[in-house]
Amino acid sequence: MSARTKIEKIETFVVEQRLRKPFYFSQWEYDRRSICLVRIITDDGTYGWGEGHGPAEVVQA
């Protein structure tokens, strides 16, 4: 990546999976897990992947 490389596109993907068995906290039940994956693409075609921290739908926004 050169000093002149610019971010061309940022894409987000929410991936969700239902759990076989729910688990519980004091005030909440989780029956699925979700994550927000992020792909950043530069103007020279270089790309990288990362993940967002926090509720996937909020991170995606």
PDB file of C-alpha atoms in Angstrom:
ATOM      1  CA  MET A   1       0.000   0.000   0.000  1.00  0.00           C
ATOM      2  CA  SER A   2       1.482   3.361  -1.000  1.00  0.00           C
ATOM      3  CA  ALA A   3       1.006   6.701   0.741  1.00  0.00           C
ATOM      4  CA  ARG A   4      -1.491   7.608  -1.998  1.00  0.00           C
ATOM      5  CA  THR A   5      -3.744   4.588  -1.566  1.00  0.00           C
ATOM      6  CA  LYS A   6      -7.293   5.567  -0.715  1.00  0.00           C
ATOM      7  CA  ILE A   7     -10.208   3.632   0.713  1.00  0.00           C
ATOM      8  CA  GLU A   8     -12.650   3.043  -2.116  1.00  0.00           C
ATOM      9  CA  LYS A   9     -15.313   0.974  -0.393  1.00  0.00           C
ATOM     10  CA  ILE A  10     -16.334  -0.268   3.053  1.00  0.00           C
ATOM     11  CA  GLU A  11     -18.719  -3.227   3.175  1.00  0.00           C
ATOM     12  CA  THR A  12     -20.417  -4.737   6.222  1.00  0.00           C
ATOM     13  CA  PHE A  13     -21.915  -8.207   6.588  1.00  0.00           C
ATOM     14  CA  VAL A  14     -23.974  -9.415   9.546  1.00  0.00           C
ATOM     15  CA  VAL A  15     -23.615 -13.170  10.019  1.00  0.00           C
ATOM     16  CA  GLU A  16     -26.023 -14.897  12.393  1.00  0.00           C
ATOM     17  CA  GLN A  17     -26.229 -18.457  13.668  1.00  0.00           C
ATOM     18  CA  ARG A  18     -28.938 -20.013  15.818  1.00  0.00           C
ATOM     19  CA  LEU A  19     -27.518 -21.846  18.834  1.00  0.00           C
ATOM     20  CA  ARG A  20     -28.337 -25.496  19.463  1.00  0.00           C
ATOM     21  CA  LYS A  21     -29.042 -24.679  23.092  1.00  0.00           C
ATOM     22  CA  PRO A  22     -29.797 -21.179  24.426  1.00  0.00           C
ATOM     23  CA  PHE A  23     -27.756 -19.759  27.265  1.00  0.00           C
ATOM     24  CA  TYR A  24     -28.826 -17.258  29.891  1.00  0.00           C
ATOM     25  CA  PHE A  25     -27.590 -14.245  31.795  1.00  0.00           C
ATOM     26  CA  SER A  26     -29.395 -12.651  34.739  1.00  0.00           C
ATOM     27  CA  GLN A  27     -31.767 -10.677  32.500  1.00  0.00           C
ATOM     28  CA  TRP A  28     -31.427 -12.077  29.002  1.00  0.00           C
ATOM     29  CA  GLU A  29     -31.650 -15.286  26.978  1.00  0.00           C
ATOM     30  CA  TYR A  30     -29.449 -15.830  23.919  1.00  0.00           C
ATOM     31  CA  ASP A  31     -30.688 -18.279  21.288  1.00  0.00           C
ATOM     32  CA  ARG A  32     -28.467 -17.011  18.467  1.00  0.00           C
ATOM     33  CA  ARG A  33     -25.108 -15.314  17.984  1.00  0.00           C
ATOM     34  CA  SER A  34     -24.323 -12.655  15.440  1.00  0.00           C
ATOM     35  CA  ILE A  35     -21.209 -10.815  14.320  1.00  0.00           C
ATOM     36  CA  CYS A  36     -20.525  -7.933  11.966  1.00  0.00           C
ATOM     37  CA  LEU A  37     -17.710  -8.546   9.489  1.00  0.00           C
ATOM     38  CA  VAL A  38     -16.147  -5.557   7.726  1.00  0.00           C
ATOM     39  CA  ARG A  39     -14.277  -5.554   4.414  1.00  0.00           C
ATOM     40  CA  ILE A  40     -12.304  -2.488   3.357  1.00  0.00           C
ATOM     41  CA  ILE A  41     -11.257  -2.194  -0.295  1.00  0.00           C
ATOM     42  CA  THR A  42      -8.718   0.335  -1.553  1.00  0.00           C
ATOM     43  CA  ASP A  43      -8.460   1.969  -4.956  1.00  0.00           C
ATOM     44  CA  ASP A  44      -5.575  -0.348  -5.936  1.00  0.00           C
ATOM     45  CA  GLY A  45      -7.642  -3.480  -5.177  1.00  0.00           C
ATOM     46  CA  THR A  46      -6.049  -4.312  -1.835  1.00  0.00           C
ATOM     47  CA  TYR A  47      -8.591  -5.474   0.718  1.00  0.00           C
ATOM     48  CA  GLY A  48      -8.728  -6.560   4.322  1.00  0.00           C
ATOM     49  CA  TRP A  49     -11.237  -8.075   6.716  1.00  0.00           C
ATOM     50  CA  GLY A  50     -12.072  -7.252  10.308  1.00  0.00           C
ATOM     51  CA  GLU A  51     -14.851  -7.661  12.802  1.00  0.00           C
ATOM     52  CA  GLY A  52     -16.900  -5.159  14.720  1.00  0.00           C
ATOM     53  CA  HIS A  53     -17.182  -5.288  18.505  1.00  0.00           C
ATOM     54  CA  GLY A  54     -20.640  -4.995  20.009  1.00  0.00           C
ATOM     55  CA  PRO A  55     -24.152  -5.853  18.813  1.00  0.00           C
ATOM     56  CA  ALA A  56     -23.801  -6.727  15.120  1.00  0.00           C
ATOM     57  CA  GLU A  57     -26.720  -4.624  13.883  1.00  0.00           C
ATOM     58  CA  VAL A  58     -25.473  -1.559  15.787  1.00  0.00           C
ATOM     59  CA  VAL A  59     -21.917  -1.990  14.497  1.00  0.00           C
ATOM     60  CA  GLN A  60     -23.233  -2.336  10.940  1.00  0.00           C
ATOM     61  CA  ALA A  61     -25.056   1.007  11.187  1.00  0.00           C
TER      62      ALA A  61
END
